Short mmCIF file of C-alpha atoms in Angstrom, two decimals:
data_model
loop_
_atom_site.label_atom_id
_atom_site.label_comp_id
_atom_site.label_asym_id
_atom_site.label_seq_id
_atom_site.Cartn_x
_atom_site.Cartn_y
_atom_site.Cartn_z
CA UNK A 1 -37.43 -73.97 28.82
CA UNK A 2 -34.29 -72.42 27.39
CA UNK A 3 -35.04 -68.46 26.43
CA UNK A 4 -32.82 -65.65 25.35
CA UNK A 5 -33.54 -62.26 26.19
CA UNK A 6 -32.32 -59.49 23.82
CA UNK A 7 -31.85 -57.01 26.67
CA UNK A 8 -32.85 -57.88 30.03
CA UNK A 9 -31.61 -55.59 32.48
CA UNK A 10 -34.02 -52.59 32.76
CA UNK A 11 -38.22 -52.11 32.85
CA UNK A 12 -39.71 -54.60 30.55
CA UNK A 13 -36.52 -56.45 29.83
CA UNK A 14 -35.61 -57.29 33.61
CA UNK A 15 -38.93 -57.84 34.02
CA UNK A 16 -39.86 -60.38 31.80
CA UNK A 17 -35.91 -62.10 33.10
CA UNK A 18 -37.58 -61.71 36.73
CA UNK A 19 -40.69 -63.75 35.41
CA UNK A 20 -38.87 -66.45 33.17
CA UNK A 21 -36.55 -67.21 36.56
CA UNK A 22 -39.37 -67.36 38.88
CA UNK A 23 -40.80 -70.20 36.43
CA UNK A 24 -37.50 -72.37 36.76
CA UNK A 25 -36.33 -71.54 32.86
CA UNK A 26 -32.75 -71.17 31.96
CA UNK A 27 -32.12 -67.80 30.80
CA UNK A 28 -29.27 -66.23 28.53
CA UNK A 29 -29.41 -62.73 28.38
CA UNK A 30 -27.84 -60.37 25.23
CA UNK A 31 -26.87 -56.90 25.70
CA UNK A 32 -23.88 -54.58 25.93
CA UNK A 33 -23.69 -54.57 29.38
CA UNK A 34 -24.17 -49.97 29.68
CA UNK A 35 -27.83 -50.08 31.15
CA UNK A 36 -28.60 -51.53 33.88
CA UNK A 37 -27.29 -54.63 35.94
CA UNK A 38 -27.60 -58.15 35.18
CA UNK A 39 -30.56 -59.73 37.09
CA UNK A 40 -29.48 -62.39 39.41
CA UNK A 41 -29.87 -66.49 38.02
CA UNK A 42 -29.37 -65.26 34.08
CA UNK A 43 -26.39 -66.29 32.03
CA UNK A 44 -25.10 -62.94 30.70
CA UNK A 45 -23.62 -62.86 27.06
CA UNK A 46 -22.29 -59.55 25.93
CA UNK A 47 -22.34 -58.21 22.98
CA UNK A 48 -23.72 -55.68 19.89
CA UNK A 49 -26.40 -57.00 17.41
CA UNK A 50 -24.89 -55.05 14.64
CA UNK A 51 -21.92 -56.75 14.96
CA UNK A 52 -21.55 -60.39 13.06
CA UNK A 53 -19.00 -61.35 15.24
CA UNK A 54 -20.67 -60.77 18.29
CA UNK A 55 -23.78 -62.84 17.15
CA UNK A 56 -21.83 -65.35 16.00
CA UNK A 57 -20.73 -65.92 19.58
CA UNK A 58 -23.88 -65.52 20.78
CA UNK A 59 -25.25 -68.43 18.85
CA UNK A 60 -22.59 -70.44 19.75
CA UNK A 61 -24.19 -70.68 23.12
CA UNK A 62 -27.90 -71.91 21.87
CA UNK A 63 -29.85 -73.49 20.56
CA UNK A 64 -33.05 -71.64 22.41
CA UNK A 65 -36.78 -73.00 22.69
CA UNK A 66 -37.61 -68.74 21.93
CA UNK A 67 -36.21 -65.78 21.54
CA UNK A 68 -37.31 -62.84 23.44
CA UNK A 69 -36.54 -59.04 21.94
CA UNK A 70 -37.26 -56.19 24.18
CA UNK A 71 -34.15 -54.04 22.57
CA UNK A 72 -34.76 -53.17 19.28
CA UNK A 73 -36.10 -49.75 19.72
CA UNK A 74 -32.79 -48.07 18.44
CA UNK A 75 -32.18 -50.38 16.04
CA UNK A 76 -33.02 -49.73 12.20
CA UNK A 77 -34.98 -53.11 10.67
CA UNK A 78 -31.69 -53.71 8.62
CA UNK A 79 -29.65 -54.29 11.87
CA UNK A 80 -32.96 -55.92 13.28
CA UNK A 81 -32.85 -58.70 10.79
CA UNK A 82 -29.16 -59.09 11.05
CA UNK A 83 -29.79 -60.64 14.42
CA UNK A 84 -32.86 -62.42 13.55
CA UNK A 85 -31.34 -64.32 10.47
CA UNK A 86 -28.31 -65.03 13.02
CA UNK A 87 -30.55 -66.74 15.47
CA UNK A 88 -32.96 -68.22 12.63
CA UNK A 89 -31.69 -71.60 13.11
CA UNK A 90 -30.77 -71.37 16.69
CA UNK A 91 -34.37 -70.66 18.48
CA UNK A 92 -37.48 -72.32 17.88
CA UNK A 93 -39.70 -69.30 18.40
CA UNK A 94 -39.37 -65.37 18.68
CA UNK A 95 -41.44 -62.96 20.34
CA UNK A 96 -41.02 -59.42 19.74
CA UNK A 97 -42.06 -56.25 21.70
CA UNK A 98 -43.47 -53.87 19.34
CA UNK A 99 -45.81 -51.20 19.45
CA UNK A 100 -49.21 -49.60 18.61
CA UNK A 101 -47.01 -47.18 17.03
CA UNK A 102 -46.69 -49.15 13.89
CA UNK A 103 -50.54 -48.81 12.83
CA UNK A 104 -50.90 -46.30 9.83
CA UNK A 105 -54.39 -44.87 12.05
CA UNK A 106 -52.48 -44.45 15.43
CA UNK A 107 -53.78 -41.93 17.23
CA UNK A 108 -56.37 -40.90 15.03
CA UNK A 109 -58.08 -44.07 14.63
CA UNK A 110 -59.10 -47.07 16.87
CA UNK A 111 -57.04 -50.07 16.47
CA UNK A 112 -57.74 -54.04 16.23
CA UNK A 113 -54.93 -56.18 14.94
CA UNK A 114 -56.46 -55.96 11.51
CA UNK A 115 -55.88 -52.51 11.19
CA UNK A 116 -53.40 -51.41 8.64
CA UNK A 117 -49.89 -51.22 9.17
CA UNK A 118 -47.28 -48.70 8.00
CA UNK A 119 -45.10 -49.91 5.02
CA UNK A 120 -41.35 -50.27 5.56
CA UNK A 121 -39.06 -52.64 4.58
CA UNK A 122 -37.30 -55.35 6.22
CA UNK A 123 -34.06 -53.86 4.85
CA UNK A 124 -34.13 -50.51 5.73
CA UNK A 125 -31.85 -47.98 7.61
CA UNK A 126 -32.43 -46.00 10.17
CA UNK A 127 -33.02 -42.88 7.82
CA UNK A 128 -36.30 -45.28 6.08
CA UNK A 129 -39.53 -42.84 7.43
CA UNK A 130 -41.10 -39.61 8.52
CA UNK A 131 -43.14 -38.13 11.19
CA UNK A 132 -46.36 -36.16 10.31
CA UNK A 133 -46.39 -32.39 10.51
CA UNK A 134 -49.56 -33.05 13.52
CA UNK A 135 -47.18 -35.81 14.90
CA UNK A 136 -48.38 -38.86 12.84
CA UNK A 137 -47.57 -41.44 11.69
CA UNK A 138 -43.79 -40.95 13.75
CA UNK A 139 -40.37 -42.01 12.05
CA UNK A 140 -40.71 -44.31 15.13
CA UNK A 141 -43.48 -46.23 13.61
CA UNK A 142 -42.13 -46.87 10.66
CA UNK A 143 -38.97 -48.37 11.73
CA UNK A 144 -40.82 -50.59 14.26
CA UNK A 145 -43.17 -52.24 11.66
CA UNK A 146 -39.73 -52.48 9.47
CA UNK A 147 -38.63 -54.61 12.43
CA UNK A 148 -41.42 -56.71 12.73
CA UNK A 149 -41.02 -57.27 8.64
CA UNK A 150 -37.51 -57.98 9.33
CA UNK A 151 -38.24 -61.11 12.02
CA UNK A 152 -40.72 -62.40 9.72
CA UNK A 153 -38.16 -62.26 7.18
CA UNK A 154 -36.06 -64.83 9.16
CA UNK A 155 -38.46 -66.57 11.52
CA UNK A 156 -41.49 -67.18 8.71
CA UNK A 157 -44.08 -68.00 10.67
CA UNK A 158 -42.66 -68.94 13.75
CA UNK A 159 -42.98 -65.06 15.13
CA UNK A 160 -45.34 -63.58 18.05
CA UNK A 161 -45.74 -60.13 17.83
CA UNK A 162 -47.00 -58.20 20.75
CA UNK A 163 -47.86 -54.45 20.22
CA UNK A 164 -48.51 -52.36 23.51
CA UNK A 165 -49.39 -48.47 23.99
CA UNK A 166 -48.28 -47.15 27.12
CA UNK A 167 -46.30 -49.06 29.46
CA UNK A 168 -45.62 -47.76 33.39
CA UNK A 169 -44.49 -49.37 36.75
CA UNK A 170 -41.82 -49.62 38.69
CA UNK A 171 -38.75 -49.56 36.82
CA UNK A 172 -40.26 -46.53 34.51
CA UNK A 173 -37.49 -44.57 32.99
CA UNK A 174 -39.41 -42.39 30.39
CA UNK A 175 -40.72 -40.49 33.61
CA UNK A 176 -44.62 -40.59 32.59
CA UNK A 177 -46.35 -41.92 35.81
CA UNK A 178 -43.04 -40.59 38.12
CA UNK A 179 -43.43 -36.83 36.87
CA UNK A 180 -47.48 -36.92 37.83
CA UNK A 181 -46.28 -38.53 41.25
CA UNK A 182 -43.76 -36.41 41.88
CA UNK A 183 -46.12 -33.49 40.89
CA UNK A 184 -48.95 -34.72 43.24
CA UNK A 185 -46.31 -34.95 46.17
CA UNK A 186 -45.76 -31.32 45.55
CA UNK A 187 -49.27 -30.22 46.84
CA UNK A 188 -51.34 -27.25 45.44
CA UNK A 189 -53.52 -26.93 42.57
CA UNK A 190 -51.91 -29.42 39.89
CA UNK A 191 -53.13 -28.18 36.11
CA UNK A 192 -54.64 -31.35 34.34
CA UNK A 193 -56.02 -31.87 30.99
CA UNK A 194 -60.05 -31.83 30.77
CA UNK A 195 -62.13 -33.61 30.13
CA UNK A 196 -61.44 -35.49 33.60
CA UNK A 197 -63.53 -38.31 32.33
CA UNK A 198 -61.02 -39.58 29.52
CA UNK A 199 -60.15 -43.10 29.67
CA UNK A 200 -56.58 -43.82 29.03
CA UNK A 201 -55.08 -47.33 29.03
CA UNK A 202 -51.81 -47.88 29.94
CA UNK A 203 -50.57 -51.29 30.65
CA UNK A 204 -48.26 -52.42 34.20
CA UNK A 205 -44.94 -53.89 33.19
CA UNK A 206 -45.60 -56.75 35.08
CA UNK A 207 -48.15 -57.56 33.69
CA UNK A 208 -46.79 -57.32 29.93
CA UNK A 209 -43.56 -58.95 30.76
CA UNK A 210 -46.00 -62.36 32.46
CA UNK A 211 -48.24 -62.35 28.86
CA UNK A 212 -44.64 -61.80 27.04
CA UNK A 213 -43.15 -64.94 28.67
CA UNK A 214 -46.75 -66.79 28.81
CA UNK A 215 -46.50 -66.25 24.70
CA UNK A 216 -43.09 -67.33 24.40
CA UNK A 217 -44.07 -70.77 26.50
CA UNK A 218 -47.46 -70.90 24.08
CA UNK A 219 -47.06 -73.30 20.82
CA UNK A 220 -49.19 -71.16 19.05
CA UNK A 221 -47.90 -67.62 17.64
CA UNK A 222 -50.14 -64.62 16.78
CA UNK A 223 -50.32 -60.56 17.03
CA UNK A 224 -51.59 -58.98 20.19
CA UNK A 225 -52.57 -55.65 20.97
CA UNK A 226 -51.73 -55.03 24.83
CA UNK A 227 -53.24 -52.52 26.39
CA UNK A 228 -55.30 -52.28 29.73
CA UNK A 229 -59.19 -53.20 28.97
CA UNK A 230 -60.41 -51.58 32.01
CA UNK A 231 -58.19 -48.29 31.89
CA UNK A 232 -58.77 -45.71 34.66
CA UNK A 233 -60.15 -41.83 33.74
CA UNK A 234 -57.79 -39.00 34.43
CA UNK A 235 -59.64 -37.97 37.11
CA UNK A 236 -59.29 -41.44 38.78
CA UNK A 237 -55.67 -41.76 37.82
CA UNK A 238 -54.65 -38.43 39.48
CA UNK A 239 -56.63 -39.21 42.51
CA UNK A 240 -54.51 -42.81 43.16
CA UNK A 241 -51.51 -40.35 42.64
CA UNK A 242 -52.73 -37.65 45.49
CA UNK A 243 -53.62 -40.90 47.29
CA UNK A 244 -50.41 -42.85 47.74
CA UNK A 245 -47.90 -39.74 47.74
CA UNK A 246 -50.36 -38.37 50.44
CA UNK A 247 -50.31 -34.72 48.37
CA UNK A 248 -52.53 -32.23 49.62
CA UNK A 249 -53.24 -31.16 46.03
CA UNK A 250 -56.11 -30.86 43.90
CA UNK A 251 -56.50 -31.26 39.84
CA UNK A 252 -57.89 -27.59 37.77
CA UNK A 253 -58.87 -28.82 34.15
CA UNK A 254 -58.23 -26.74 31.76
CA UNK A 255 -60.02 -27.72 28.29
CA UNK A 256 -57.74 -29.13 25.13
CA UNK A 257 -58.09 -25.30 23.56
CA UNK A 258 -56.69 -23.31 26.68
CA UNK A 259 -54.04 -25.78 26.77
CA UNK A 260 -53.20 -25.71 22.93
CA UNK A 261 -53.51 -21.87 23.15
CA UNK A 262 -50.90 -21.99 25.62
CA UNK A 263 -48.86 -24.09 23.95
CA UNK A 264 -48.90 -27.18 26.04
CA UNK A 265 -47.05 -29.94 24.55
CA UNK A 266 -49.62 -32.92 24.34
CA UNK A 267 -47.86 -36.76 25.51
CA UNK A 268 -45.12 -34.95 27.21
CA UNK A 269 -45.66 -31.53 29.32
CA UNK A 270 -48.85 -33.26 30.67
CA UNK A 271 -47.93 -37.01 30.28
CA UNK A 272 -50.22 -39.35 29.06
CA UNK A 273 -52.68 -36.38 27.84
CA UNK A 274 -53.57 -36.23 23.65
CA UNK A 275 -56.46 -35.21 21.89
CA UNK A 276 -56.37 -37.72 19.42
CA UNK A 277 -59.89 -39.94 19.43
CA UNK A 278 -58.00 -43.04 18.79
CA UNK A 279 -55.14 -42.77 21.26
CA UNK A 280 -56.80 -45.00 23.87
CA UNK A 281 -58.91 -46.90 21.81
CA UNK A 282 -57.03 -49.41 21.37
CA UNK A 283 -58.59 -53.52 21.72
CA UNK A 284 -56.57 -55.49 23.76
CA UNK A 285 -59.54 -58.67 23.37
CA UNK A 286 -57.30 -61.16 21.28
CA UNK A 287 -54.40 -60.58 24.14
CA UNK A 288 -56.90 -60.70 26.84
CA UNK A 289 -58.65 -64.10 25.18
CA UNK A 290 -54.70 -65.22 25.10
CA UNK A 291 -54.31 -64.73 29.23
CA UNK A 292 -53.30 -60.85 29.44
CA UNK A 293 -54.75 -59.99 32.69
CA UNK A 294 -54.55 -56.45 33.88
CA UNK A 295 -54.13 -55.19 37.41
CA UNK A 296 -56.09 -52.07 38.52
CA UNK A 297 -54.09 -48.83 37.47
CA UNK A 298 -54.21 -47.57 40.93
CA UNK A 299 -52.18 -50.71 41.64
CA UNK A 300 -49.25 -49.46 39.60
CA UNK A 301 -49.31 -45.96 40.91
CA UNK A 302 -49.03 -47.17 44.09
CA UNK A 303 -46.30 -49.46 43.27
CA UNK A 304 -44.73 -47.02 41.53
CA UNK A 305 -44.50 -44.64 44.63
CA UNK A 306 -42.97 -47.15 46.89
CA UNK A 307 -40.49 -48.08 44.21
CA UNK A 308 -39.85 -44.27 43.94
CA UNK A 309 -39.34 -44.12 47.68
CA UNK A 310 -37.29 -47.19 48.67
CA UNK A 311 -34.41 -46.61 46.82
CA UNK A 312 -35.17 -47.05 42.59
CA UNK A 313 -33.40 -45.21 40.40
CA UNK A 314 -34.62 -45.12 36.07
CA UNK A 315 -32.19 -46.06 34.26
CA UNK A 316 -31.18 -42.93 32.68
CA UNK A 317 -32.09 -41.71 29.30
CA UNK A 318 -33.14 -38.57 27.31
CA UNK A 319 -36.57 -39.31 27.03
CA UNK A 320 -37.16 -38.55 30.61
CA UNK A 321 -36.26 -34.57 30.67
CA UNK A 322 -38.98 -34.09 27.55
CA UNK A 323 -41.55 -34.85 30.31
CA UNK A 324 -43.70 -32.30 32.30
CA UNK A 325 -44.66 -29.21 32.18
CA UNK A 326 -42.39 -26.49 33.98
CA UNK A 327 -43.18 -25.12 37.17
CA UNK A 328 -43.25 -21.64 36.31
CA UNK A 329 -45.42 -22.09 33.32
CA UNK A 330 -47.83 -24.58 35.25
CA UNK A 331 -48.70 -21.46 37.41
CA UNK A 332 -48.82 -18.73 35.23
CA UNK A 333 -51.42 -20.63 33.64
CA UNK A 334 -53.23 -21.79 36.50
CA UNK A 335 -53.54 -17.91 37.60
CA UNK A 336 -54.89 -17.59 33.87
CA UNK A 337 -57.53 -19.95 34.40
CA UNK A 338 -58.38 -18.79 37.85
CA UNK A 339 -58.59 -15.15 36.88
CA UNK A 340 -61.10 -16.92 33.72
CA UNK A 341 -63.79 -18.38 36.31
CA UNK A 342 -63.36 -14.99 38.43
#
């Protein structure tokens, strides 16, 4: 199997390279060569997919059996189908990596692959889009489901869409699951967003980089929600994190109005936390009916942590600094809710 990996050197993009090698395929890998390093066994190509010239020599090196796009998060779903009509003709197949972002409901609503999609053109710039004033839909959205519009533009039919929520694991450089590990390290009582019983979902990027590359194998094409089926509660994830980092600390809920009152940023000064309903209700049963198979959270965490501690560095990137909450603030409002249940 020949594939081509747009990106490939960091989280889900070396990951899914790591999988495709381990299988025996020959991999060509696309990318500008500023993030990350080059996994060993791929044939690097380097390059800009906004520039014709540069995917002109690209396809010079195909044809492909499938294209694989982990990149195009930056990219506006003009400059997405600029590279997809380049490679049109030169790969059978192309499987994207999306997200749940792109439903019109997400977070409010819960989400099969039926539900409705934002509107956005395949053509548009990076300026095509809004965010909500309560943080919905995001600017992000739109341009993603512009960029799914934009492969089926070129690929017809041929396309496999996969749409995950939350992705962690080793490799993480947004700094969800690293800030709450770091935190439970630290010790003491850690504030945490009630009720402790929420289920959340996020997926292991192992585990959506093996379904990526099982899809891009499959004959078939289709749209997947991935997300984990099991999930974990809060309560259960911040115990695997105490667990493995061997923290002496202890979790203090504090209910969704305390926290709002206080102006705790939901998704990023307590990762993973939002009140939305539909946040982690998303179905993941077409993807799981397709071969996704989830390992237990805990499993990740504790990956994570010995990833963390042998020597892995994120990849930097801005995204990372917006998480978790501040030290100082975390315990002036931890004596607030102490001096509450006085």
């Amino acid at each position: 199997m020949r594939m081509l990996v747009l990106g490939g050197t960091w989280f889900l993009g070396r990951a899914v390279v790591e999988d495709a090698l381990a299988r025996g395929w020959d991999v060509t890998t696309f990318n500008r060569g500023r993030s990350g390093v080059d996994v060993p066994g791929v044939r690097p190509a380097r390059g800009d997919r906004t520039s014709r010239d540069d995917l002109a020599r690209l396809c010079a090196l195909g044809p492909w059996d499938v294209v694989l796009d982990t990149s195009s998060s930056e990219l506006s779903p003009r400059d997405v189908h600029l590279g997809a009509a380049a490679l049109a003709d030169r790969a059978a197949r192309y499987v994207h990596i999306s997200t749940v972002s792109v439903y019109a409901g997400w977070p409010h609503e819960p989400l099969t692959e039926e539900s409705e999609v934002l509107d956005c053109p395949y053509d548009a710039d990076a300026e095509f889009g809004y965010t909500g004033a309560d943080g919905s839909p995001t600017k992000y959205g739109f341009q993603k489901a512009g960029a799914e519009n934009a492969i089926r533009a070129a690929f017809a039919d041929r396309v496999t869409m996969l749409r995950p929520g939350v992705i962690l694991g080793p490799g993480e450089y947004v700094g969800r699951l690293p800030w709450w590990l770091n935190r439970a390290a630290r010790g003491g009582p850690i504030l945490a967003p009630a009720p402790h019983s929420t289920v959340i979902q996020p997926v292991d990027v192992r585990d959506v980089a093996r379904f990526a590359v099982d899809r891009a194998a499959a004959r078939e094409h289709g749209t997947y929600n991935v997300a984990h089926p099991a999930g974990v509660t809060f309560a259960e994830f911040i115990a695997a994190c105490l667990d493995v980092t061997g923290g002496d600390g202890h979790p203090v809920w504090a209910s969704p109005g305390f926290l709002a009152a206080h102006d705790v940023a939901q998704w990023t000064e307590l990762p993973l936390w939002r009140t939305h309903s539909g946040v982690w209700s998303v179905d993941p049963t077409a993807a799981v009916k397709a071969g996704l198979n989830c390992r237990p959270i805990a499993e990740t965490v504790a990956d994570t942590w010995a990833w963390l501690n042998t020597g892995g560095r994120p990849v930097e990137h801005s995204r990372a600094a917006l998480h978790g909450v501040a030290e100082d603030k975390e315990q002036r409002l931890l004596q607030l809710l102490a001096q509450e249940r006085d």
